[in-house]
mmCIF file of C-alpha atoms in Angstrom:
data_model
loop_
_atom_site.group_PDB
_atom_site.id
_atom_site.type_symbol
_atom_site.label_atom_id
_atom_site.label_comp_id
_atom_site.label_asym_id
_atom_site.label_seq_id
_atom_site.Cartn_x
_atom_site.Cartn_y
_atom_site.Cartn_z
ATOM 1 C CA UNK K 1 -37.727 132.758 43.188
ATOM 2 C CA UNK K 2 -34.467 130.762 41.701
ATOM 3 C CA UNK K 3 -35.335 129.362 38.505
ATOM 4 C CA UNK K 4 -37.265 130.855 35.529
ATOM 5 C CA UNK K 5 -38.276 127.994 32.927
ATOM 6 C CA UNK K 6 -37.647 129.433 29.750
ATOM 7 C CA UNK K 7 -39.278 128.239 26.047
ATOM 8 C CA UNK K 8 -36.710 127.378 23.828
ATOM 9 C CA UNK K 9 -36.895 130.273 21.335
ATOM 10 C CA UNK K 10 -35.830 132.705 23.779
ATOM 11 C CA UNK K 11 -31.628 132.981 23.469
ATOM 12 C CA UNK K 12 -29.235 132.282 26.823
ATOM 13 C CA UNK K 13 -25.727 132.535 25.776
ATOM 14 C CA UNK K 14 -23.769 129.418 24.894
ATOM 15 C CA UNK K 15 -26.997 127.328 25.635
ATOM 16 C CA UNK K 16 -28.405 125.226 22.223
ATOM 17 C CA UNK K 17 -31.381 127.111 21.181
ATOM 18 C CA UNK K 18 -33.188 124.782 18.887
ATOM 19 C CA UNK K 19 -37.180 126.012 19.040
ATOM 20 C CA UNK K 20 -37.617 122.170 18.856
ATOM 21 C CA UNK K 21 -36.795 122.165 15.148
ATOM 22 C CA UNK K 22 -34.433 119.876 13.295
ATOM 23 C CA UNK K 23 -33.088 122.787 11.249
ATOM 24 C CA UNK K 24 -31.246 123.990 14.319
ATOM 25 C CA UNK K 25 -30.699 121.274 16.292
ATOM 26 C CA UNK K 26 -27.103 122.127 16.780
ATOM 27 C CA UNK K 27 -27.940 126.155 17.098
ATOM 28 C CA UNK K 28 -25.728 127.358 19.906
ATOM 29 C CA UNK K 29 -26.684 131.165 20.955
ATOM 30 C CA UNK K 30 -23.445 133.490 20.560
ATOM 31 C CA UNK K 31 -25.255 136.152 22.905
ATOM 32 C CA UNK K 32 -27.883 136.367 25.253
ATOM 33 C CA UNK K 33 -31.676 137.750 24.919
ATOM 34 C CA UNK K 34 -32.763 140.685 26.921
ATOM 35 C CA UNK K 35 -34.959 138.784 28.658
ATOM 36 C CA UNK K 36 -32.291 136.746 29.684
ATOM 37 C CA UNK K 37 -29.729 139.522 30.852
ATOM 38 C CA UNK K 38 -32.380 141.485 32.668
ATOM 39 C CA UNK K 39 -33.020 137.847 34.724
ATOM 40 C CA UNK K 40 -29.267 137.594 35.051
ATOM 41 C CA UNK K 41 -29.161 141.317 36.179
ATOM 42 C CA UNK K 42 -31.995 140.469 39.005
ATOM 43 C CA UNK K 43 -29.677 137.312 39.825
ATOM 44 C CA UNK K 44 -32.628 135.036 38.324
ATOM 45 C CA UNK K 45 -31.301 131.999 36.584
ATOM 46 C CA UNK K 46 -33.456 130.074 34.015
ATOM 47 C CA UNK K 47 -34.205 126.434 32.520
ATOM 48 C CA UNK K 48 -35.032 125.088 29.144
ATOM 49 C CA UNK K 49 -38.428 124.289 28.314
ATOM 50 C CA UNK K 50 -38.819 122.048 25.054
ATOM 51 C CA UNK K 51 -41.307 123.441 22.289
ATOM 52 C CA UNK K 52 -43.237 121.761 19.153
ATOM 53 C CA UNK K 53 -41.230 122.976 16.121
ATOM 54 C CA UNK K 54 -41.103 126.964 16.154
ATOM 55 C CA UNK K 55 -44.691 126.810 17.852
ATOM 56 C CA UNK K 56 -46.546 126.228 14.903
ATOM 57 C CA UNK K 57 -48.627 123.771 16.873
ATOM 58 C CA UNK K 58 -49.358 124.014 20.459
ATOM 59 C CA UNK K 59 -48.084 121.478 23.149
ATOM 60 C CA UNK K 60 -47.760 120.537 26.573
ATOM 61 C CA UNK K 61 -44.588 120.970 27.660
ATOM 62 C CA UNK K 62 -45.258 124.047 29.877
ATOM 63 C CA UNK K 63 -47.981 122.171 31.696
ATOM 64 C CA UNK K 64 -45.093 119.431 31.953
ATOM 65 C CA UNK K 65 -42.674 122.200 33.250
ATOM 66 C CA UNK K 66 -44.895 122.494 36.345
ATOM 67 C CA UNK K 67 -46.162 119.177 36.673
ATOM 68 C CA UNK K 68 -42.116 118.253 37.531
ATOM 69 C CA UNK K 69 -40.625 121.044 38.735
ATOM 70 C CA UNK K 70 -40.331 123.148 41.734
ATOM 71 C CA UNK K 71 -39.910 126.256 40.094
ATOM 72 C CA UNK K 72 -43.342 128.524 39.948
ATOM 73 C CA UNK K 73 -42.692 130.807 36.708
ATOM 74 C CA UNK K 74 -41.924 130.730 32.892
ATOM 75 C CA UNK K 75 -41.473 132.698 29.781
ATOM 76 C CA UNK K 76 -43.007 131.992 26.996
ATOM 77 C CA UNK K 77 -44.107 133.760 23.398
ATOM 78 C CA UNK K 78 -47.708 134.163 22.678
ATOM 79 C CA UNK K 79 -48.797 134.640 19.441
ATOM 80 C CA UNK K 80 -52.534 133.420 19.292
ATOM 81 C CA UNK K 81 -53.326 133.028 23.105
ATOM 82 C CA UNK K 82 -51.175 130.503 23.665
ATOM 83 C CA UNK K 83 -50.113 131.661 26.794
ATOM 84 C CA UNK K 84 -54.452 132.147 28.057
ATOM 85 C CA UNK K 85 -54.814 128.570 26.926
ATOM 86 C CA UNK K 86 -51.830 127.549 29.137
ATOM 87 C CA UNK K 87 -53.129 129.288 32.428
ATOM 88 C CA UNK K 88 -54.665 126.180 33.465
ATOM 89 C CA UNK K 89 -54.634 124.159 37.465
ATOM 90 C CA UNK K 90 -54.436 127.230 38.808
ATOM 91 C CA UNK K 91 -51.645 128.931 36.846
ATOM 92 C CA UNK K 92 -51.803 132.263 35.384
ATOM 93 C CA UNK K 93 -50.280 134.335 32.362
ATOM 94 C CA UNK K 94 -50.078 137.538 31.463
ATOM 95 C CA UNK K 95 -49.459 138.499 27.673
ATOM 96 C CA UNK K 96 -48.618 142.137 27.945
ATOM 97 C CA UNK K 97 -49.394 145.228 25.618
ATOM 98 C CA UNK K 98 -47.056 144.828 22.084
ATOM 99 C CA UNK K 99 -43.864 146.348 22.329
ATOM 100 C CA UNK K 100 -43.796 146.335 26.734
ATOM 101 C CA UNK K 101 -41.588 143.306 26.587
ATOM 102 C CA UNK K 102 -37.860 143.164 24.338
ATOM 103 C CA UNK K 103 -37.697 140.220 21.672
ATOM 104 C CA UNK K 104 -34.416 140.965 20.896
ATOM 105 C CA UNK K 105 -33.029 137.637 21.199
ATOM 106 C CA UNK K 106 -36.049 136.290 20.808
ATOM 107 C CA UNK K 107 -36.864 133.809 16.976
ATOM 108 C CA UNK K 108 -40.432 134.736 16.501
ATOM 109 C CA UNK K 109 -42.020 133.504 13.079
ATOM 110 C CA UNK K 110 -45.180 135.861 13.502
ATOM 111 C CA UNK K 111 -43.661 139.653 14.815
ATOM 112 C CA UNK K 112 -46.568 141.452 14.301
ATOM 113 C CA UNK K 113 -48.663 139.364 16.631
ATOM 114 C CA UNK K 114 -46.482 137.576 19.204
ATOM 115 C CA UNK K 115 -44.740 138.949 22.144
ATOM 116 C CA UNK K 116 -43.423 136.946 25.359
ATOM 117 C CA UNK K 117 -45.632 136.807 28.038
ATOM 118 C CA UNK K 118 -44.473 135.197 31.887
ATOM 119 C CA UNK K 119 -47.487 132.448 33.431
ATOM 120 C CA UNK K 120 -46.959 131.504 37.146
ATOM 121 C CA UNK K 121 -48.435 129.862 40.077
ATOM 122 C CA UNK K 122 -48.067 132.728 42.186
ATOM 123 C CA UNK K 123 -49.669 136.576 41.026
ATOM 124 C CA UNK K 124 -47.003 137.652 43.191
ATOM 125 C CA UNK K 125 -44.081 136.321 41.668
ATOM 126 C CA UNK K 126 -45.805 136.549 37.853
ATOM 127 C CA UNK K 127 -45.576 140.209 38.747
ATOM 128 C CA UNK K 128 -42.040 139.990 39.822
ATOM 129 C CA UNK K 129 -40.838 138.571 36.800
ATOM 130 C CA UNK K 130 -42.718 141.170 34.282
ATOM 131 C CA UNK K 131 -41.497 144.008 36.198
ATOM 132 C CA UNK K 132 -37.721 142.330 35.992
ATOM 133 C CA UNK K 133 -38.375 141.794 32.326
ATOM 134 C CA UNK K 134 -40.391 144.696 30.694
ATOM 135 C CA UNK K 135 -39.167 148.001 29.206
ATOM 136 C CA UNK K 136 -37.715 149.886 26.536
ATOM 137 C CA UNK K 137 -35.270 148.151 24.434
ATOM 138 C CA UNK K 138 -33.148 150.367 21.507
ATOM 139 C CA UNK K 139 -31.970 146.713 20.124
ATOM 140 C CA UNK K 140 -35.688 146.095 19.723
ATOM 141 C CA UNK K 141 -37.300 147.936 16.799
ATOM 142 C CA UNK K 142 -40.571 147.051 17.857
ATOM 143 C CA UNK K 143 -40.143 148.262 21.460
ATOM 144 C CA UNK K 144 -42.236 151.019 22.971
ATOM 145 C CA UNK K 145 -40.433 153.642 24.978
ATOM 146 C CA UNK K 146 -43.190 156.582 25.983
ATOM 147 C CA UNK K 147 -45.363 154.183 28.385
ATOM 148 C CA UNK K 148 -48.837 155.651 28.526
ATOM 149 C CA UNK K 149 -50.278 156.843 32.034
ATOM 150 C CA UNK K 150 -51.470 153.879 33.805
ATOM 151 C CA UNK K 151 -55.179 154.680 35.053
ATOM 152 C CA UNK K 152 -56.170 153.469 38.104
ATOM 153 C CA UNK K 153 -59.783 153.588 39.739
ATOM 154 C CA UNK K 154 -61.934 151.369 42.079
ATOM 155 C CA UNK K 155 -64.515 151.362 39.919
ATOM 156 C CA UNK K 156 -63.966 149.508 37.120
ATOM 157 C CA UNK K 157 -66.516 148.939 34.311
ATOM 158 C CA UNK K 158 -65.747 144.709 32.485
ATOM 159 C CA UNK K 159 -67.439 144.083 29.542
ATOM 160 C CA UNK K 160 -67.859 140.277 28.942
ATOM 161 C CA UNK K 161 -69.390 138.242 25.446
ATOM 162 C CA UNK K 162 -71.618 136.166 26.156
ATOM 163 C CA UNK K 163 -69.956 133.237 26.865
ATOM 164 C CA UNK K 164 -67.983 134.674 29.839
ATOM 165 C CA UNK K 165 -70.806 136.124 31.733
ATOM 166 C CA UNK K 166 -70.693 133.368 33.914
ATOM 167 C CA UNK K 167 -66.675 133.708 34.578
ATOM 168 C CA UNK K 168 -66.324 137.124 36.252
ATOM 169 C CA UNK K 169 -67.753 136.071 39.689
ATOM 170 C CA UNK K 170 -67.277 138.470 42.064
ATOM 171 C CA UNK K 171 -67.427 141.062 39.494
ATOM 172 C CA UNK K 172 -70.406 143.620 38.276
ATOM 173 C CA UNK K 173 -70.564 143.025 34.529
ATOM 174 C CA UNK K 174 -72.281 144.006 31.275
ATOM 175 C CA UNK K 175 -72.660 142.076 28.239
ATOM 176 C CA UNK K 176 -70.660 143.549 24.886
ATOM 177 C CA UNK K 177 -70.382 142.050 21.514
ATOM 178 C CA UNK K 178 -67.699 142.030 19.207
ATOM 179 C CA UNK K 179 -69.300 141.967 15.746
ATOM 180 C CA UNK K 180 -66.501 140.481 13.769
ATOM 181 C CA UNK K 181 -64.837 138.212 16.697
ATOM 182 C CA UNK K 182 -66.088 135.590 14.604
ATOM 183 C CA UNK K 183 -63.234 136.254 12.168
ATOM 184 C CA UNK K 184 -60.506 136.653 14.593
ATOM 185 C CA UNK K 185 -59.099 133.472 14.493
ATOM 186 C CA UNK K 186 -59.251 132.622 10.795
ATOM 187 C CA UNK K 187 -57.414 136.131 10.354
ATOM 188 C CA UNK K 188 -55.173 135.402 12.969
ATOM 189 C CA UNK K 189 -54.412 132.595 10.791
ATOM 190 C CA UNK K 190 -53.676 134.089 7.301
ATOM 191 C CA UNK K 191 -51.709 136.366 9.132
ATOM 192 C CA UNK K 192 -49.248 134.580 10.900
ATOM 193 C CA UNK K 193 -49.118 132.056 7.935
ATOM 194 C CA UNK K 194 -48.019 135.208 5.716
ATOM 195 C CA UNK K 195 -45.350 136.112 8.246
ATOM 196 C CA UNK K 196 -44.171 132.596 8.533
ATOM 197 C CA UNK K 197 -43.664 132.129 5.104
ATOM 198 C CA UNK K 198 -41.449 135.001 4.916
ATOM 199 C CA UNK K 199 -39.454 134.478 8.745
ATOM 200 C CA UNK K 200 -38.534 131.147 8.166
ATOM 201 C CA UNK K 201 -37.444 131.685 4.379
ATOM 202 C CA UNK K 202 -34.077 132.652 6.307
ATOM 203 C CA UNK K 203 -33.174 129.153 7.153
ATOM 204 C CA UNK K 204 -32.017 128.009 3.828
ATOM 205 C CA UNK K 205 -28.954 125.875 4.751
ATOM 206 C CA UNK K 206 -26.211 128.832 4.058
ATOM 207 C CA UNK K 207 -25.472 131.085 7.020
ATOM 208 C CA UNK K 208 -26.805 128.533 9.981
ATOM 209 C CA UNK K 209 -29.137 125.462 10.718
ATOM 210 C CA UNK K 210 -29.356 122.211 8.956
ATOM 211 C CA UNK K 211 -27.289 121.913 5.564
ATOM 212 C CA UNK K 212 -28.245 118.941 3.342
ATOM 213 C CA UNK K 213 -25.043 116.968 2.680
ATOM 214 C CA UNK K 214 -24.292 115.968 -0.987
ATOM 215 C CA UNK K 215 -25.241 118.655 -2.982
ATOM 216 C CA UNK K 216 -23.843 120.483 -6.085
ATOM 217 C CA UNK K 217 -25.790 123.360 -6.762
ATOM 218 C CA UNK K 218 -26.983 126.416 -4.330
ATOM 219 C CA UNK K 219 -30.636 125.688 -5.707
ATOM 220 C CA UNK K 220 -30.370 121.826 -3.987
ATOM 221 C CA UNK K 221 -28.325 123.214 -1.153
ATOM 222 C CA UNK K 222 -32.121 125.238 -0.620
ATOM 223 C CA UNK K 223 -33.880 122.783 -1.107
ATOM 224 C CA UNK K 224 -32.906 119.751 0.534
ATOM 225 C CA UNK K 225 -31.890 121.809 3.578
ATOM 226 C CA UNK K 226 -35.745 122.745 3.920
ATOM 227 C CA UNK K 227 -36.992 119.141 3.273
ATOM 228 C CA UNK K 228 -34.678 117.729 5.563
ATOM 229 C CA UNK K 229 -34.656 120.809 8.476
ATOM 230 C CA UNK K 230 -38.650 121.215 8.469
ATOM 231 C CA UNK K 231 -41.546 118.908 10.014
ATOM 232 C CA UNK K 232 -44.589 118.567 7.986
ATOM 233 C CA UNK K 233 -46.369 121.929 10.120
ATOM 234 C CA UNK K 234 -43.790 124.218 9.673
ATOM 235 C CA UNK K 235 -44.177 123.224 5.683
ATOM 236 C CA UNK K 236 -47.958 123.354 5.337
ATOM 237 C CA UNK K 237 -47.661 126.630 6.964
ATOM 238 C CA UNK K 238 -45.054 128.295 4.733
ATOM 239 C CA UNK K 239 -47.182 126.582 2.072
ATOM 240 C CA UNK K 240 -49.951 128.212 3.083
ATOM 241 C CA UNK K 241 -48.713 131.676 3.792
ATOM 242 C CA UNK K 242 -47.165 131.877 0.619
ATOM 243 C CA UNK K 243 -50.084 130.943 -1.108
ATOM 244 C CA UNK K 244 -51.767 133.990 0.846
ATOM 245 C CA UNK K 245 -48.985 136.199 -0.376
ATOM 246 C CA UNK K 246 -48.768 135.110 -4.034
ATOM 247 C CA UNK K 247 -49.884 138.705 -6.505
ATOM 248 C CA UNK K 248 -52.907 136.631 -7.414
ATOM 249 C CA UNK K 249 -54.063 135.771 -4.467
ATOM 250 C CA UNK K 250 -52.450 138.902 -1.946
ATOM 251 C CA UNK K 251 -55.725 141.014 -2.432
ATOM 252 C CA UNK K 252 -58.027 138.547 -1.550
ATOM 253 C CA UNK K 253 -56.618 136.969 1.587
ATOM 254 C CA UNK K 254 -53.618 138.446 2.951
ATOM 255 C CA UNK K 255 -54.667 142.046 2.499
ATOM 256 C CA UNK K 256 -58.201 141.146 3.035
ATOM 257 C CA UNK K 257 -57.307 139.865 6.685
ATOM 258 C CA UNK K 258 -55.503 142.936 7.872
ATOM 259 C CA UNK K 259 -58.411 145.037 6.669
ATOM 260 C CA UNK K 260 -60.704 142.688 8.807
ATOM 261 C CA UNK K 261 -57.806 142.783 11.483
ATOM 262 C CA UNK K 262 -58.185 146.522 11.319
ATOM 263 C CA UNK K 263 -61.977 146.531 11.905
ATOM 264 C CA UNK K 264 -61.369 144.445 14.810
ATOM 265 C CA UNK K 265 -59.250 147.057 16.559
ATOM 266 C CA UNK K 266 -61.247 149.643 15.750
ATOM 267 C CA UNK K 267 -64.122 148.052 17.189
ATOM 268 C CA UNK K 268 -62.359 146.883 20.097
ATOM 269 C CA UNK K 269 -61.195 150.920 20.766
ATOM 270 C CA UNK K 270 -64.379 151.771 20.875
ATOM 271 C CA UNK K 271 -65.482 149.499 23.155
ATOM 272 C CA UNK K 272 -62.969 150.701 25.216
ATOM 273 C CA UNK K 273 -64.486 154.486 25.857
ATOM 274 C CA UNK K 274 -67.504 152.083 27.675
ATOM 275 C CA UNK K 275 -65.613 149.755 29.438
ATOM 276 C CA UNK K 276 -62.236 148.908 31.302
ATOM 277 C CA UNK K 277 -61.934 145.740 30.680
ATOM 278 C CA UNK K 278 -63.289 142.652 28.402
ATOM 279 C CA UNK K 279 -63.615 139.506 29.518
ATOM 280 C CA UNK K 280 -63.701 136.312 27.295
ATOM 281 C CA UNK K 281 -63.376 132.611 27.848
ATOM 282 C CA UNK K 282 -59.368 131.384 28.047
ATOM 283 C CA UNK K 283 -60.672 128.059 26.332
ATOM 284 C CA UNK K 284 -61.495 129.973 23.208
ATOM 285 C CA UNK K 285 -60.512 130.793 19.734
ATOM 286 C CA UNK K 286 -61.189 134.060 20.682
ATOM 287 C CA UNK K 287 -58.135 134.848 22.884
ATOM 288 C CA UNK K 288 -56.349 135.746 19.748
ATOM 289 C CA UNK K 289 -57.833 139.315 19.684
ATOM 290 C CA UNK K 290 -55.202 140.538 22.667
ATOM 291 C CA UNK K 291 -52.568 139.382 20.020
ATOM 292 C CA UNK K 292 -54.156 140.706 16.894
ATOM 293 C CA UNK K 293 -54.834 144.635 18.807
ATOM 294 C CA UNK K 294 -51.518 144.245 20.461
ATOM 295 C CA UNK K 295 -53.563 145.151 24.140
ATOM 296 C CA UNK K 296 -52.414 143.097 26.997
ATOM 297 C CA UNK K 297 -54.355 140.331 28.828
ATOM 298 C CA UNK K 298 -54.305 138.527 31.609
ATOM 299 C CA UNK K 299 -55.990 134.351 31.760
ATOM 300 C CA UNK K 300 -56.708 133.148 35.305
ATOM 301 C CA UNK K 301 -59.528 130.627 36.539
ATOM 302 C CA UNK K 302 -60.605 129.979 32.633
ATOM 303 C CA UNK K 303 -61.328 133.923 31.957
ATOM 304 C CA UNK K 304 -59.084 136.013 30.013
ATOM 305 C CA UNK K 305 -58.990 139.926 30.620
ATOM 306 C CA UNK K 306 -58.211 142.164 27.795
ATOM 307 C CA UNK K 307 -56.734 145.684 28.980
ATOM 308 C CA UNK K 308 -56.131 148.711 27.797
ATOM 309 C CA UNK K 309 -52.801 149.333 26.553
ATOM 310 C CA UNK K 310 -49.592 148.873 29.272
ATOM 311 C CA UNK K 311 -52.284 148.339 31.996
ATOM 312 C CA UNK K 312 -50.658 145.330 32.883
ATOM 313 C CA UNK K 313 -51.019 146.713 36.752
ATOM 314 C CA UNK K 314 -54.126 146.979 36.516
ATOM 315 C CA UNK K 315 -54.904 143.178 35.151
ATOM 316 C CA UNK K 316 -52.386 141.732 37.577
ATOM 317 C CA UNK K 317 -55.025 143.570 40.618
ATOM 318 C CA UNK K 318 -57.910 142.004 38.853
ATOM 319 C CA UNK K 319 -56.823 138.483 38.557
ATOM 320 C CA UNK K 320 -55.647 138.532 42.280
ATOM 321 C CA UNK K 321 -58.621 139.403 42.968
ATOM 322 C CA UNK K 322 -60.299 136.190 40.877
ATOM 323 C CA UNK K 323 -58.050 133.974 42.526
ATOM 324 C CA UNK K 324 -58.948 134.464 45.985
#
């Protein structure tokens, strides 16, 4: 392993960090991620990958990463299953449990649902690169430092909706359901719309990113900066998740999603007293219920496994084991 591609939202020191947005085209990182000095640390250097505009809308450059270059691993953030829809021509990704990986350094727009993830062509060297990366962080708020036991057994139980059944060949499983999966991706949505709206409120032309020229008043300095700095995405969805946010309208969306958010995990923990594992199509909307629990998962060979929390191990064994 040399070179780790890297999305471009993830800070390397002295390297422009735009997150494929005009409003900071000219960004150049004073300091590094720790994601980036834990590589450097392991003697692992990394590469730019270009991004859609603070990953509001999904793209292709990681499939483009591998299609013309030699290297077999990258980094990216996950906020929705972006990283199960990449693991596609035989790559996989692993988005682990919330909190296992640092974002310090990291510009995330959604905090409370993404966290940066590694996909590979080799399990082995996927592995490699989470263990080099993952860990207890005190510049990361959100960063776990008890790690719970890591179970291990032979025998483990997968629990697969329907429309994976078919996907865990080689594997013993029973059918679960998920009663309000159907929501998942809609609150998914209203969430990270919500958080958006409030993240990227900090680019307002004053401390850094794209200032409007030939203005007179702070108020246009705002303004223009934003109508000039953002793409039409990034706009509908601050629109969008400050509509969700407005007093009038807070109670009905916004809170109502986390409630149905909450229902979701709790539903989800209980399947997990019956099961090890659950199993769900990478191709789906549905892959945004590792993000919205905060459990890890792991996409290989169009199925996406959904652990139990930092049983990353555990996954990693399992998809080998899928992509024999």
């Amino acid at each position: 392993m040399k070179i780790v591609g890297l999305r471009n939202n993830i800070c390397v020191k002295n390297g422009k960090m735009t997150c494929g947005s005009k409003m900071l085209e000219n960004f150049i990182s004073p300091y590094n991620s720790t994601i980036v000095e834990r590589l450097n640390t392991a003697g692992v250097k990394t590469e730019n990958i270009d991004m859609k505009e603070f990953g509001v809308v999904e793209d292709n450059f990681i499939q483009e990463f591998f299609a013309g270059n030699t290297s077999n691993t990258a980094i990216m953030v996950d906020g929705s299953g972006e990283i199960a829809r990449n693991s596609v021509n035989g790559l996989i990704g692993i988005k682990p449990t919330f909190g296992a990986v640092s974002r310090y350094g990291v510009v995330t727009v959604a905090p409370s649902l993404e966290q940066a993830g590694v996909i590979s062509k080799d399990i082995n060297e996927l592995k490699e690169v989470f263990d080099i990366i993952k860990g207890y962080d005190e510049k990361d708020s959100a960063s776990v430092k008890e790690v719970l036991e890591n179970k291990q057994s032979d025998d483990i139980k997968i629990g697969a909706i329907s429309e994976a059944m078919n996907l865990v060949n080689g594997f013993t499983a029973q059918k679960v359901e998920i009663t309000n999966l159907k929501y998942a991706k809609k609150v998914a949505c209203m969430i990270s719309s919500a958080e958006s709206s409030s993240n990227l409120a900090r680019y307002d032309g004053i401390k850094y990113g794209h200032r409007a020229e030939n203005t007179s008043t702070w108020k246009e300095v705002y303004t223009k900066s934003r109508q000039e700095g953002f793409g039409y995405d990034v706009k509908k969805k601050m629109i969008a998740g400050t509509f969700f946010l407005d007093r009038d309208n807070m109670e009905e969306y916004y809170k109502r999603a986390e409630k149905i958010r909450t229902l979701i995990k709790q539903e989800v923990k209980e399947l997990f007293k019956k099961v090890d594992v659950i199993a769900i199509p990478s191709d789906s909307e549905y892959t945004c219920i590792a993000n919205l629990t905060g459990r890890p998962a792991i996409s290989a060979n169009g199925v996406t496994l959904i652990g139990n929390f930092f049983e990353e191990e555990r996954l990693i064994k399992l998809a080998s084991e899928l992509t024999k």
